[in-house]
PDB file of C-alpha atoms in Angstrom:
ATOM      1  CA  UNK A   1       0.000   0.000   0.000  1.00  0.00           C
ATOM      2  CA  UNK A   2       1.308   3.278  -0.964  1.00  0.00           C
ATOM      3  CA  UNK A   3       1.814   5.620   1.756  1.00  0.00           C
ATOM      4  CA  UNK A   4       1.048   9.370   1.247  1.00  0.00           C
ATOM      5  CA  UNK A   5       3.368  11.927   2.211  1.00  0.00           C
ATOM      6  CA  UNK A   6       2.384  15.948   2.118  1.00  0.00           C
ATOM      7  CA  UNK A   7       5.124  18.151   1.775  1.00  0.00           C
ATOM      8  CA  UNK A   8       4.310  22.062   2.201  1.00  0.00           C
ATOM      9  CA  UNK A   9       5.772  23.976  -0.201  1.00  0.00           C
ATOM     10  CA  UNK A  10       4.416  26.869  -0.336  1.00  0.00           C
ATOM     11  CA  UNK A  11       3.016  29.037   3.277  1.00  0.00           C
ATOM     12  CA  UNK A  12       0.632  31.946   2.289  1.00  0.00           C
ATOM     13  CA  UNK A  13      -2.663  34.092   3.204  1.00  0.00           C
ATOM     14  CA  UNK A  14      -5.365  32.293   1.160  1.00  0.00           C
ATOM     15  CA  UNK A  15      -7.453  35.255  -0.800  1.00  0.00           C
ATOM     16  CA  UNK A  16      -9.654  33.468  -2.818  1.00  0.00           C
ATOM     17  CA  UNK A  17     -10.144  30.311  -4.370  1.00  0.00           C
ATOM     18  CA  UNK A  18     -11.850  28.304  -7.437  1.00  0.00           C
ATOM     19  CA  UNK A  19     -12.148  24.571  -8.487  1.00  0.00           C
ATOM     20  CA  UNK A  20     -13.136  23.195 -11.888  1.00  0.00           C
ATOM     21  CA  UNK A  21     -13.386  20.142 -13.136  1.00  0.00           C
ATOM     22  CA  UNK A  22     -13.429  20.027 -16.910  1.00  0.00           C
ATOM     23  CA  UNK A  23     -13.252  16.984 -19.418  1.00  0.00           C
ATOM     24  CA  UNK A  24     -11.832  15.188 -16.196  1.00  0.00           C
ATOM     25  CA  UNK A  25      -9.715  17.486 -15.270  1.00  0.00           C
ATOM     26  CA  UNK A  26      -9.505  19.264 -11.553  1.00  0.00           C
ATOM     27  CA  UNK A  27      -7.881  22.576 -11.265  1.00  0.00           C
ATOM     28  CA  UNK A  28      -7.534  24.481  -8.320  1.00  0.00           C
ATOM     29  CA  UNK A  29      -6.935  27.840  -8.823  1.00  0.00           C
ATOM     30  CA  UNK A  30      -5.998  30.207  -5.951  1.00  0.00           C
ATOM     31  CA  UNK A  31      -4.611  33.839  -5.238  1.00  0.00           C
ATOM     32  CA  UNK A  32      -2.983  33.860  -2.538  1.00  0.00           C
ATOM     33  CA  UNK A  33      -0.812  37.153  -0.513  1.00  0.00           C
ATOM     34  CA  UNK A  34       3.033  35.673   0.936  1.00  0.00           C
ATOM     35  CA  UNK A  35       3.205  36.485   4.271  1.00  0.00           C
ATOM     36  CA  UNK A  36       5.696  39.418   4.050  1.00  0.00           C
ATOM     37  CA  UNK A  37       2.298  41.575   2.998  1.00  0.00           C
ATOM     38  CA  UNK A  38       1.396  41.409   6.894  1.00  0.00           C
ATOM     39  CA  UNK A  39       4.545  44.198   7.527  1.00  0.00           C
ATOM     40  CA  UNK A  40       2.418  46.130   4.950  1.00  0.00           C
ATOM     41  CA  UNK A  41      -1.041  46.701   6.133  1.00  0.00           C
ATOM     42  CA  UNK A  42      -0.440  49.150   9.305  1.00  0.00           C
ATOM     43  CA  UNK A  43       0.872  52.567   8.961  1.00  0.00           C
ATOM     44  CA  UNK A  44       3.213  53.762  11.949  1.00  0.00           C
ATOM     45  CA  UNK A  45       5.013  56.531  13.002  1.00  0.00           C
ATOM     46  CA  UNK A  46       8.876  56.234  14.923  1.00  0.00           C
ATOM     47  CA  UNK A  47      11.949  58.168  15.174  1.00  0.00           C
ATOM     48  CA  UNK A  48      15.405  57.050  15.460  1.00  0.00           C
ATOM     49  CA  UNK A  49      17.737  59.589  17.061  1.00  0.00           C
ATOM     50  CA  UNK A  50      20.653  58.191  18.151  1.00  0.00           C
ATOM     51  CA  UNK A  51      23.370  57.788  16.007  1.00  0.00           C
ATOM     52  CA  UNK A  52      25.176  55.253  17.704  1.00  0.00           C
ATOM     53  CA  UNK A  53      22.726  52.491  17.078  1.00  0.00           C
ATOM     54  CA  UNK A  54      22.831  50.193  14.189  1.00  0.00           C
ATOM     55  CA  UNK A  55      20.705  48.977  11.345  1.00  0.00           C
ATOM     56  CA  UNK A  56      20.144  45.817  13.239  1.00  0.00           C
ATOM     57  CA  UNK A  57      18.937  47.609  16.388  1.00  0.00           C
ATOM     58  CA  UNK A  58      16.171  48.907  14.083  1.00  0.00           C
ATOM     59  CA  UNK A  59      15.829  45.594  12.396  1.00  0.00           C
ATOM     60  CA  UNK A  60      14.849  43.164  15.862  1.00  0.00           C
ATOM     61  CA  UNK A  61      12.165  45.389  17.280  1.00  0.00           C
ATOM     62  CA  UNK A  62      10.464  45.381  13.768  1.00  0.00           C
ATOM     63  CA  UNK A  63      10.886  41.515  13.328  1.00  0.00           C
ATOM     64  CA  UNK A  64       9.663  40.563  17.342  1.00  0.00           C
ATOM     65  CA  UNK A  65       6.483  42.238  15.633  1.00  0.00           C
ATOM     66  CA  UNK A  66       5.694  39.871  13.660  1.00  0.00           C
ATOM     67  CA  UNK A  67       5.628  36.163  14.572  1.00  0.00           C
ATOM     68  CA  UNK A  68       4.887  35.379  10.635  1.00  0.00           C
ATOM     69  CA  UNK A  69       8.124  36.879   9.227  1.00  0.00           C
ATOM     70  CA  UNK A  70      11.510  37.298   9.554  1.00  0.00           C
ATOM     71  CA  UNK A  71      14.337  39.600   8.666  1.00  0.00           C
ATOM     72  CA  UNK A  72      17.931  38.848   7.759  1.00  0.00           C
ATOM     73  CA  UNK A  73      20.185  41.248   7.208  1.00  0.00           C
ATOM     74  CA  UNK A  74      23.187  40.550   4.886  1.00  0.00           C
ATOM     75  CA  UNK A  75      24.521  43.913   3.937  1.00  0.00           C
ATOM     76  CA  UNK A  76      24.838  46.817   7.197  1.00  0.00           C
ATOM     77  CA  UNK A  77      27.133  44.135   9.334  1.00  0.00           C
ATOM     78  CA  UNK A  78      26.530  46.101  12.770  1.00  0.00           C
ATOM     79  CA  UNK A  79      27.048  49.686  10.718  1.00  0.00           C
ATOM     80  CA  UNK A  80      25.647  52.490  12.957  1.00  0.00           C
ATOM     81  CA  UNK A  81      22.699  54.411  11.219  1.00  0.00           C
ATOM     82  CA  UNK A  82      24.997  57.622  11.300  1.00  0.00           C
ATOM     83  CA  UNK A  83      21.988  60.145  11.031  1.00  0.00           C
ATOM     84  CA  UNK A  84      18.151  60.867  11.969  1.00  0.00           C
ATOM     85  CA  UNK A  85      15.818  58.546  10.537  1.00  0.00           C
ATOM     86  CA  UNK A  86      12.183  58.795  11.085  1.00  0.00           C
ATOM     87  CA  UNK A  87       9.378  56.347  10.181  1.00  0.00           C
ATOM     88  CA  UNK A  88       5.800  58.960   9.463  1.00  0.00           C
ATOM     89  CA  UNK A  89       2.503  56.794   8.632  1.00  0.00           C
ATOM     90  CA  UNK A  90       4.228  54.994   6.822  1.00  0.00           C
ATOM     91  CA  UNK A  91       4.100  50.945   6.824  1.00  0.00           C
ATOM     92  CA  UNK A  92       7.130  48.911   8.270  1.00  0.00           C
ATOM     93  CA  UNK A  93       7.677  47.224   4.562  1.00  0.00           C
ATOM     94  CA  UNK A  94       7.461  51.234   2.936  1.00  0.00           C
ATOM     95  CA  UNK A  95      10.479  52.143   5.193  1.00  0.00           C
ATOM     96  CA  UNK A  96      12.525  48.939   5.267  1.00  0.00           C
ATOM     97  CA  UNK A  97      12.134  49.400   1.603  1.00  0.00           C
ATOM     98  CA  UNK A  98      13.510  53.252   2.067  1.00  0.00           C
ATOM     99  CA  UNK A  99      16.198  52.029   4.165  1.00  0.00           C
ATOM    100  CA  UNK A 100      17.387  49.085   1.816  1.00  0.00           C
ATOM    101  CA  UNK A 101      17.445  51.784  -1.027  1.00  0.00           C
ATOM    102  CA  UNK A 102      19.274  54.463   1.253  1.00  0.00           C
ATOM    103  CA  UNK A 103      22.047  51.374   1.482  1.00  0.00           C
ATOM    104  CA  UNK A 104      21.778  50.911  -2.048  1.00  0.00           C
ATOM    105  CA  UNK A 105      21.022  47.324  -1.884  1.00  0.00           C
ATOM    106  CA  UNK A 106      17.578  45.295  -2.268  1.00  0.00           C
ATOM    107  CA  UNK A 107      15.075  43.750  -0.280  1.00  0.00           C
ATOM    108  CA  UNK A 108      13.513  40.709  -1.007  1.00  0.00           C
ATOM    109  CA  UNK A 109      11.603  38.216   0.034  1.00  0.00           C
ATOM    110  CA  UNK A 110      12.617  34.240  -0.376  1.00  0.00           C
ATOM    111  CA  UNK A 111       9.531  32.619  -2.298  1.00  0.00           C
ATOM    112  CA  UNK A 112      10.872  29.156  -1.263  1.00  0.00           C
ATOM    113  CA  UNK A 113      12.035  29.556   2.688  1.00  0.00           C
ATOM    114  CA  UNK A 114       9.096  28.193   4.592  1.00  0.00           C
ATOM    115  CA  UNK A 115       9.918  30.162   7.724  1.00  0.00           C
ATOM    116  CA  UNK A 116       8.692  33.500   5.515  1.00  0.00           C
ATOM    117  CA  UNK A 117      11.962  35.565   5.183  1.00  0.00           C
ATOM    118  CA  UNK A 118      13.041  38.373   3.935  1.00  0.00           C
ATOM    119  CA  UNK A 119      16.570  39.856   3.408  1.00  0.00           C
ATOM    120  CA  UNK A 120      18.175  42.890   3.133  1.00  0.00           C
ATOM    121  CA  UNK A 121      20.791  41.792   0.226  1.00  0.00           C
ATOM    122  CA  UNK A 122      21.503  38.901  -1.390  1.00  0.00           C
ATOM    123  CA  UNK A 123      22.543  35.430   0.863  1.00  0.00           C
ATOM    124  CA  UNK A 124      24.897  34.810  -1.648  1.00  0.00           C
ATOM    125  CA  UNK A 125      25.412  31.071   0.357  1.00  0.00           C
ATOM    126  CA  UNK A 126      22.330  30.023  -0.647  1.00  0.00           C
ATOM    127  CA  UNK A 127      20.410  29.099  -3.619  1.00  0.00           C
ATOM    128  CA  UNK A 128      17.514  26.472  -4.648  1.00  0.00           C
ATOM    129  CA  UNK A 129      17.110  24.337  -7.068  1.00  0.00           C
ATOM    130  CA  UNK A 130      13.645  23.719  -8.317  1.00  0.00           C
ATOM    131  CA  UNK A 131      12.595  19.993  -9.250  1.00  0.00           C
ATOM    132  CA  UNK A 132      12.244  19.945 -13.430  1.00  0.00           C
ATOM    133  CA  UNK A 133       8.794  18.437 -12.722  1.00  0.00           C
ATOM    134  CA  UNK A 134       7.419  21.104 -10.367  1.00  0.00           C
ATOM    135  CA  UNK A 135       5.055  23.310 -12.515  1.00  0.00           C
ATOM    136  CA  UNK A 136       5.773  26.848 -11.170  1.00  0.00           C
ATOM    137  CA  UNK A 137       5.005  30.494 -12.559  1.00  0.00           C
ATOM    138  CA  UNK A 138       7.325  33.638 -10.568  1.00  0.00           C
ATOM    139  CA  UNK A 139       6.008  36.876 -11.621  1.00  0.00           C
ATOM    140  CA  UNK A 140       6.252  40.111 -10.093  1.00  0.00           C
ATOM    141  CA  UNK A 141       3.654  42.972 -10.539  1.00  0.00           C
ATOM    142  CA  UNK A 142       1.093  40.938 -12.588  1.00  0.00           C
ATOM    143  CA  UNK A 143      -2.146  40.968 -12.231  1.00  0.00           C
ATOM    144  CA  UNK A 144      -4.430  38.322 -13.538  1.00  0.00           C
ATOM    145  CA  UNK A 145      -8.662  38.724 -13.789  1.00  0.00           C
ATOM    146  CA  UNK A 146     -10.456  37.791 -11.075  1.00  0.00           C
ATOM    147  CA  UNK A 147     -12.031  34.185 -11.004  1.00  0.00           C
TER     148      UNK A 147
END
């Protein structure tokens, strides 16, 4: 007897969802939000004044926010902040954005990591290598008609 074994690869915010079943065929269709778009719902306000603390020390208050998600940060290596920088209703994703682009590096989030992380530059350590029979579509910015 065959045994069945799930494996999760993908964690997400179910949106919406359709099945059809057409000349015998099921499809599941579903749009679906990763969980980095929780860090982009609440606007806040916060001020960071002294000089002598680093990226990081901005970094761990913002990630003990969210259980969901996590930070890593591969590019400030302890570097102090060197000047004011001040968060106004804005969301924590619109100024970690600001921040990564102040540093002139990128922030991304890792499609594949289960444990929902982001990063502020590349891991360059790391990579994945997707199965050739995994059907998969990456897009960024597209937006497909609703069901």
């Amino acid at each position: 007897m065959d045994q069945r074994v799930d494996e999760k690869i993908l964690d997400f915010i179910n949106e919406a969802e359709k099945r059809e079943a057409k000349n015998h065929v099921r499809t599941l269709k579903i749009e679906a939000l990763n969980k980095t778009s929780l860090i982009d719902i609440r606007k806040t306000n916060g001020s960071f004044q002294n000089f002598n603390i680093t990226y990081g020390d901005i970094f761990n208050p913002k990630n003990s926010k969210y259980s969901d998600v996590a930070i890593e940060d591969n590019v400030t290596d302890k570097t102090k902040i060197g000047n004011t920088l001040f968060q106004y209703k804005e969301t924590d994703w619109n100024f970690l954005k600001r921040i990564a682009s102040d540093l002139n590096s990128e922030l991304y989030y890792d499609i594949i990591n289960l444990n929902n992380m982001f990063y502020f530059g590349i891991l360059h350590e790391h990579s994945y290598e997707l199965k050739a029979n995994m059907d998969y579509e990456s897009f960024k910015d597209k937006t497909y008609a609703p069901f």
